[in-house]
PDB file of C-alpha atoms in Angstrom:
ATOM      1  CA  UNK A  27     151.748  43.840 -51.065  1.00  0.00           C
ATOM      2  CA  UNK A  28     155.104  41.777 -51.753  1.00  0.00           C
ATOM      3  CA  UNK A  29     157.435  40.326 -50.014  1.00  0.00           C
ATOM      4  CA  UNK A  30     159.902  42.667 -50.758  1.00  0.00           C
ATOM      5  CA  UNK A  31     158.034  45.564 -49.341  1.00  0.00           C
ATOM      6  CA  UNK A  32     158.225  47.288 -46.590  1.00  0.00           C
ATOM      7  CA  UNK A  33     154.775  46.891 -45.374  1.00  0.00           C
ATOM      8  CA  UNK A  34     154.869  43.018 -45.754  1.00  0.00           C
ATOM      9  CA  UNK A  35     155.909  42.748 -42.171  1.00  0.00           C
ATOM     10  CA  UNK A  36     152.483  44.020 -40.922  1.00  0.00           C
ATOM     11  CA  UNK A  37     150.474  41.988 -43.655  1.00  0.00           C
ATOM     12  CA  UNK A  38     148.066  39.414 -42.184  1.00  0.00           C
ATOM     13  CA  UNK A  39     147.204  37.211 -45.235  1.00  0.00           C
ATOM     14  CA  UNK A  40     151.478  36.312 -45.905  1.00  0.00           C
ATOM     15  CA  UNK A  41     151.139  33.402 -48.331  1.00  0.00           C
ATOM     16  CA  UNK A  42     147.093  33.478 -49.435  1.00  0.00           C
ATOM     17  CA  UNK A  43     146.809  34.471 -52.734  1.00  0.00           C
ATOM     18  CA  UNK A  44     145.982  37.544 -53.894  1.00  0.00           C
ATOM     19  CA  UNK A  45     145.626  37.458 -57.201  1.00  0.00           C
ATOM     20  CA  UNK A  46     143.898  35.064 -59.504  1.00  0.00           C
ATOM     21  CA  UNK A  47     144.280  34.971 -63.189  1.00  0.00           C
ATOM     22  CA  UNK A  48     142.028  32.380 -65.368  1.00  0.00           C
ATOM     23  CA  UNK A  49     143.090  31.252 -68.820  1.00  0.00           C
ATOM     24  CA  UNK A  50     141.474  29.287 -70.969  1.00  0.00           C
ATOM     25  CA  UNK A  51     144.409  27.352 -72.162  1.00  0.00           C
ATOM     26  CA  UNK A  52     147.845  25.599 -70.721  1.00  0.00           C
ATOM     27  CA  UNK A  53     150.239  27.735 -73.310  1.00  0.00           C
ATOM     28  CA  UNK A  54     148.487  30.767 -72.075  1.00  0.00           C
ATOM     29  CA  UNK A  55     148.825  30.057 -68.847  1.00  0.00           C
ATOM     30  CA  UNK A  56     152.617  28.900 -69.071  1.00  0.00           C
ATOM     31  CA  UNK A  57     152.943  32.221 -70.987  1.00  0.00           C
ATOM     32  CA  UNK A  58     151.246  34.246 -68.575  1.00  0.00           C
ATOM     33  CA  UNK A  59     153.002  33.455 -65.220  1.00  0.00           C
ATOM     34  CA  UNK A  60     156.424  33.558 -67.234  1.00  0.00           C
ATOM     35  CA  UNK A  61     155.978  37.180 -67.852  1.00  0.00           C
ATOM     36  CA  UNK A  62     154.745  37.591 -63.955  1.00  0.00           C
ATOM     37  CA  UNK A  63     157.762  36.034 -62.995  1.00  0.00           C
ATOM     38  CA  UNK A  64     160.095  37.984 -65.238  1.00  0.00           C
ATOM     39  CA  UNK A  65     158.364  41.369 -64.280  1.00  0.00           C
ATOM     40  CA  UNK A  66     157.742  41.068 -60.601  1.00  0.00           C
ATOM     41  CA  UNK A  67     161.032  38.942 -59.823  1.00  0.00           C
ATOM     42  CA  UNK A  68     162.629  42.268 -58.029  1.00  0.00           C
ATOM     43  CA  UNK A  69     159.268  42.231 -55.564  1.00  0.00           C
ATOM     44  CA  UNK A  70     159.534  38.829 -54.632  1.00  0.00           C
ATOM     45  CA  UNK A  71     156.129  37.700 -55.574  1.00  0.00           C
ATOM     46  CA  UNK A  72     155.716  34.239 -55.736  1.00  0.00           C
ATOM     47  CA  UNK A  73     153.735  32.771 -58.595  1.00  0.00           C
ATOM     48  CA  UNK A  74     152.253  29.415 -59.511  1.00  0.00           C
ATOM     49  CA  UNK A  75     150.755  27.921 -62.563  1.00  0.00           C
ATOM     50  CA  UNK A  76     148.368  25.687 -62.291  1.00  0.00           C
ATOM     51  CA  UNK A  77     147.033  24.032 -65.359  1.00  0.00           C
ATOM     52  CA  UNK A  78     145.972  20.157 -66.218  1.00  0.00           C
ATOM     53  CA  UNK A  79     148.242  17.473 -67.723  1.00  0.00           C
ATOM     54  CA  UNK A  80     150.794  18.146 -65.123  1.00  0.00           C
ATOM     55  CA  UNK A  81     150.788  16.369 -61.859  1.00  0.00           C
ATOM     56  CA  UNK A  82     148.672  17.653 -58.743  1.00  0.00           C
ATOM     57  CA  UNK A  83     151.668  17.532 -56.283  1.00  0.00           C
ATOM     58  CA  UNK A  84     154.255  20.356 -57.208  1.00  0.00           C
ATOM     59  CA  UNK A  85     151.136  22.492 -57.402  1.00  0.00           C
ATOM     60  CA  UNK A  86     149.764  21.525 -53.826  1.00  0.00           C
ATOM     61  CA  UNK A  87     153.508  21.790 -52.562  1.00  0.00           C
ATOM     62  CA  UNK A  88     153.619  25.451 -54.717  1.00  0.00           C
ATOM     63  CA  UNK A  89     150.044  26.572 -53.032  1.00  0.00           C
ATOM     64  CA  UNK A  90     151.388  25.206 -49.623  1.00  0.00           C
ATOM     65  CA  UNK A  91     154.453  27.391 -49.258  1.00  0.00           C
ATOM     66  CA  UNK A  92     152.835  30.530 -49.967  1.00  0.00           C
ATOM     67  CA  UNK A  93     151.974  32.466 -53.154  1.00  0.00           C
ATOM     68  CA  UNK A  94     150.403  35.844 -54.127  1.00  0.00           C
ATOM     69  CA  UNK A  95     149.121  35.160 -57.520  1.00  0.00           C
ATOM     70  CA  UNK A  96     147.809  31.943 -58.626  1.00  0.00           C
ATOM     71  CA  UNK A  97     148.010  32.013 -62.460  1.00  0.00           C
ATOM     72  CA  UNK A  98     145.604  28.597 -64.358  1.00  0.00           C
ATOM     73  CA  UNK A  99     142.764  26.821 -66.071  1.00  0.00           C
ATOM     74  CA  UNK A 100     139.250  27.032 -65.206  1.00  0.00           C
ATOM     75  CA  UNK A 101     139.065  23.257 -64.413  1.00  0.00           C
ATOM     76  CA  UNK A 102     142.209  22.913 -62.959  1.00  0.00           C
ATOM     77  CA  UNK A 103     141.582  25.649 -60.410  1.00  0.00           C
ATOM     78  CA  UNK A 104     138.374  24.617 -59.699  1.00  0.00           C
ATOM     79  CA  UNK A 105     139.792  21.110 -59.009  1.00  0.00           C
ATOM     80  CA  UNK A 106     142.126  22.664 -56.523  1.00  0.00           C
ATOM     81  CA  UNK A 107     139.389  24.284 -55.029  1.00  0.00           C
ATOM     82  CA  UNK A 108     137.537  21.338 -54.613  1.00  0.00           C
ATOM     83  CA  UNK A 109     140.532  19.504 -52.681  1.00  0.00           C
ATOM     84  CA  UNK A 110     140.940  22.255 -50.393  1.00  0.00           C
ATOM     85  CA  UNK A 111     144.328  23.083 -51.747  1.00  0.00           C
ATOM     86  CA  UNK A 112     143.227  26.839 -53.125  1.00  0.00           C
ATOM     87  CA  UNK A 113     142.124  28.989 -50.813  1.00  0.00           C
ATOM     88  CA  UNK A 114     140.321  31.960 -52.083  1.00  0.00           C
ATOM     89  CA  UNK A 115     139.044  33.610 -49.578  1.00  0.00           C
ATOM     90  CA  UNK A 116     141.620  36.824 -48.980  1.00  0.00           C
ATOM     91  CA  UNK A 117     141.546  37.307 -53.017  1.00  0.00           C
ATOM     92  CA  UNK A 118     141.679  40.732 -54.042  1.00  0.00           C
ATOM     93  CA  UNK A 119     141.924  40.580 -58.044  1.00  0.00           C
ATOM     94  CA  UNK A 120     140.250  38.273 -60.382  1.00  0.00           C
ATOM     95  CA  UNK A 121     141.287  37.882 -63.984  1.00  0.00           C
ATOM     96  CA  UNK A 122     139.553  36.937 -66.521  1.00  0.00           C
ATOM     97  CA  UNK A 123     142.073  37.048 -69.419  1.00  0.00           C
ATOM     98  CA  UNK A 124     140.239  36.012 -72.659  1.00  0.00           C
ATOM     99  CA  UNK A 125     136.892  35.992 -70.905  1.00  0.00           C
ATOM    100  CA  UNK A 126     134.820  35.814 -73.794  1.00  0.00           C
ATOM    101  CA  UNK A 127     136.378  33.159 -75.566  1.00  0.00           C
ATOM    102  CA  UNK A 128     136.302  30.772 -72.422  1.00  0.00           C
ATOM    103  CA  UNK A 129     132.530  31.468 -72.013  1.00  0.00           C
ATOM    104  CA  UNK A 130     132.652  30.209 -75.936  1.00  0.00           C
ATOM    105  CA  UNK A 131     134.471  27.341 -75.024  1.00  0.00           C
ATOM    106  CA  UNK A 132     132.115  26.146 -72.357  1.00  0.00           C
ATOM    107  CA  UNK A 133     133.715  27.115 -69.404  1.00  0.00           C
ATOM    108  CA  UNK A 134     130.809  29.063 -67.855  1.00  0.00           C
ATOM    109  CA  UNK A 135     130.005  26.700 -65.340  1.00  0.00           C
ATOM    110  CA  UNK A 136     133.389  26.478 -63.958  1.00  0.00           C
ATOM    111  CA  UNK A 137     134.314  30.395 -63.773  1.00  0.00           C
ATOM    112  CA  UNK A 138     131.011  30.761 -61.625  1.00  0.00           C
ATOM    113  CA  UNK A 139     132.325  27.806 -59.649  1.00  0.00           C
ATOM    114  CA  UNK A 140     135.157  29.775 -59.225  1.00  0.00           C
ATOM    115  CA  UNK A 141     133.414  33.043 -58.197  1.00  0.00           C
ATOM    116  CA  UNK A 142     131.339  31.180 -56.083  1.00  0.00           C
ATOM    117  CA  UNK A 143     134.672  30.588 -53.710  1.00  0.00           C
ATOM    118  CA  UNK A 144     136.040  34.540 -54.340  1.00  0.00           C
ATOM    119  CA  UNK A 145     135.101  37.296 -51.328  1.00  0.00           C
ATOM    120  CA  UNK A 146     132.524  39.721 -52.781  1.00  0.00           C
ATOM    121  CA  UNK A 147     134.789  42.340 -51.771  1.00  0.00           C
ATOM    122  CA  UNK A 148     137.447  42.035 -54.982  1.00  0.00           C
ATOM    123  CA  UNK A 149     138.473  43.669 -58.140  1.00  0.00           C
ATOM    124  CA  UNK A 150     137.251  41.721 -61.133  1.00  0.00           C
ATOM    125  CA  UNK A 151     139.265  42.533 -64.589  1.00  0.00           C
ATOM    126  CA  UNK A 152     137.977  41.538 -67.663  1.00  0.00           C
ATOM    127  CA  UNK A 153     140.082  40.670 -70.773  1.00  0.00           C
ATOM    128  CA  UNK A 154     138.255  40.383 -73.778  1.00  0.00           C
ATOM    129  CA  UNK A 155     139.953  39.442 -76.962  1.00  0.00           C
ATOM    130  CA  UNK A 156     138.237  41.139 -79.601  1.00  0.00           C
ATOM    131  CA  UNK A 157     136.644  44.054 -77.851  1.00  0.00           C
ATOM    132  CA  UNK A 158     135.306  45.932 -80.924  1.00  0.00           C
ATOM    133  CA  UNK A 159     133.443  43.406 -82.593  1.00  0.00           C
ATOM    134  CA  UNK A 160     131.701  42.110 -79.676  1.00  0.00           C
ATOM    135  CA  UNK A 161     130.455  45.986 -79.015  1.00  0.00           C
ATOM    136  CA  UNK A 162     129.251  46.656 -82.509  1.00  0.00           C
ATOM    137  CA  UNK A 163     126.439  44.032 -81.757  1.00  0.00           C
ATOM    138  CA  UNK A 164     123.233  46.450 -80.797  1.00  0.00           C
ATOM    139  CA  UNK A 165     122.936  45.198 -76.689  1.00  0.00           C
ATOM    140  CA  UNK A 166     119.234  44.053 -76.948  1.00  0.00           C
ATOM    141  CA  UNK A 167     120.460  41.745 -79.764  1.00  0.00           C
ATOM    142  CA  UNK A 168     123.103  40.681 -77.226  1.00  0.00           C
ATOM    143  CA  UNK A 169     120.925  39.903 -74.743  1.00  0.00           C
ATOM    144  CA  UNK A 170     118.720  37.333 -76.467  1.00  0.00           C
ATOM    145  CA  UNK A 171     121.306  35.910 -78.530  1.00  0.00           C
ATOM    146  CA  UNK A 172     124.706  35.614 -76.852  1.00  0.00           C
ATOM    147  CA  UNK A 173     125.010  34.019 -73.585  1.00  0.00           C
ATOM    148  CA  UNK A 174     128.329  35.987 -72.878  1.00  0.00           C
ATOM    149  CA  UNK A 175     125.669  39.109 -71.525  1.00  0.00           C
ATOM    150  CA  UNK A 176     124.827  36.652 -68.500  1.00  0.00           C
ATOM    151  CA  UNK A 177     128.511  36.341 -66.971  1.00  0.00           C
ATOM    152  CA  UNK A 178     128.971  40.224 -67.953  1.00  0.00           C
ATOM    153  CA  UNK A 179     125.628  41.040 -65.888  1.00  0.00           C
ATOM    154  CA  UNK A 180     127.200  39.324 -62.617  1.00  0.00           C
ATOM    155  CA  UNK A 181     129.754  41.320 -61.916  1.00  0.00           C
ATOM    156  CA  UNK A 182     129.338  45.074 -60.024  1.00  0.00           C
ATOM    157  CA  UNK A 183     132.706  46.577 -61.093  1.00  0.00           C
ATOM    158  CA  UNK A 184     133.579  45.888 -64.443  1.00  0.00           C
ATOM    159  CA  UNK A 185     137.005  46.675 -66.719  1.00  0.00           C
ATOM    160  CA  UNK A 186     137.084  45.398 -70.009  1.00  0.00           C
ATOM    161  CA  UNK A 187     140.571  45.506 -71.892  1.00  0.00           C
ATOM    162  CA  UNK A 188     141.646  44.961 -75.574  1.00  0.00           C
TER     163      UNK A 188
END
């Protein structure tokens, strides 16, 4: 639900974001809530990026008027999270847009922080970058040998995209 629409007027959570997307890098994330902007401008959906080496306060200020989709970094969000200024709790969508190659950067700890602060009731989306490859691997060989099978095996609903 948008602002633009008609059933906005009867929505509770006006403001609490509704959809998260995690990146694993700034450019993405820049990239990524440009084309949100672009494509949902007509709905009036407000988006915010939220990445580090940019300053704390026009995010806070961006969080504090109200969005619907909060678009950023795995440590930046969970920083935000930590001060209280992202407030998960009336998510609906997660994104995980490159998932595997954040788990391969090292970000595991910090998307679970993340889920740790996301109602159980929510859509989780995986985006995985190279799809194919990472099925051709047999799945017991998986298991032992690539640690991506342990953030795959936490989730209920799964959607993986190439």
């Amino acid at each position: 639900i948008a602002p633009n629409d008609v059933e906005w007027g009867d929505f509770a959570n006006k403001g609490m974001p509704q959809v998260l997307i995690v990146v694993p890098t700034r450019e993405l994330c820049t990239q990524v809530t440009r084309d949100i902007e672009e494509l949902a401008s007509n709905r009036g959906i407000r988006t915010v990026a939220v990445y580090g080496g940019r300053a704390f306060e026009p995010q806070i200020e961006a969080l504090q008027a109200g969005v619907e989709i909060v678009v950023g970094t795995p440590g930046r969000i969970q920083d935000h999270i930590n001060r209280g200024s992202l407030d998960l709790s009336h998510l609906k969508f997660l994104i995980l847009d490159e998932a595997d190659e954040m788990l391969n950067m090292g970000f595991k700890e910090d998307i679970d922080h993340i889920l740790d602060h996301t109602p159980l009731e929510r859509n989780v989306w995986l985006f995985i970058l190279d799809v194919a490859a990472y099925l051709k691997v047999p799945y017991k060989e998986k298991k032992k040998h690539d640690r991506r099978i342990k953030l795959v095996t936490k989730f209920r609903d799964l959607f993986f995209v190439t």
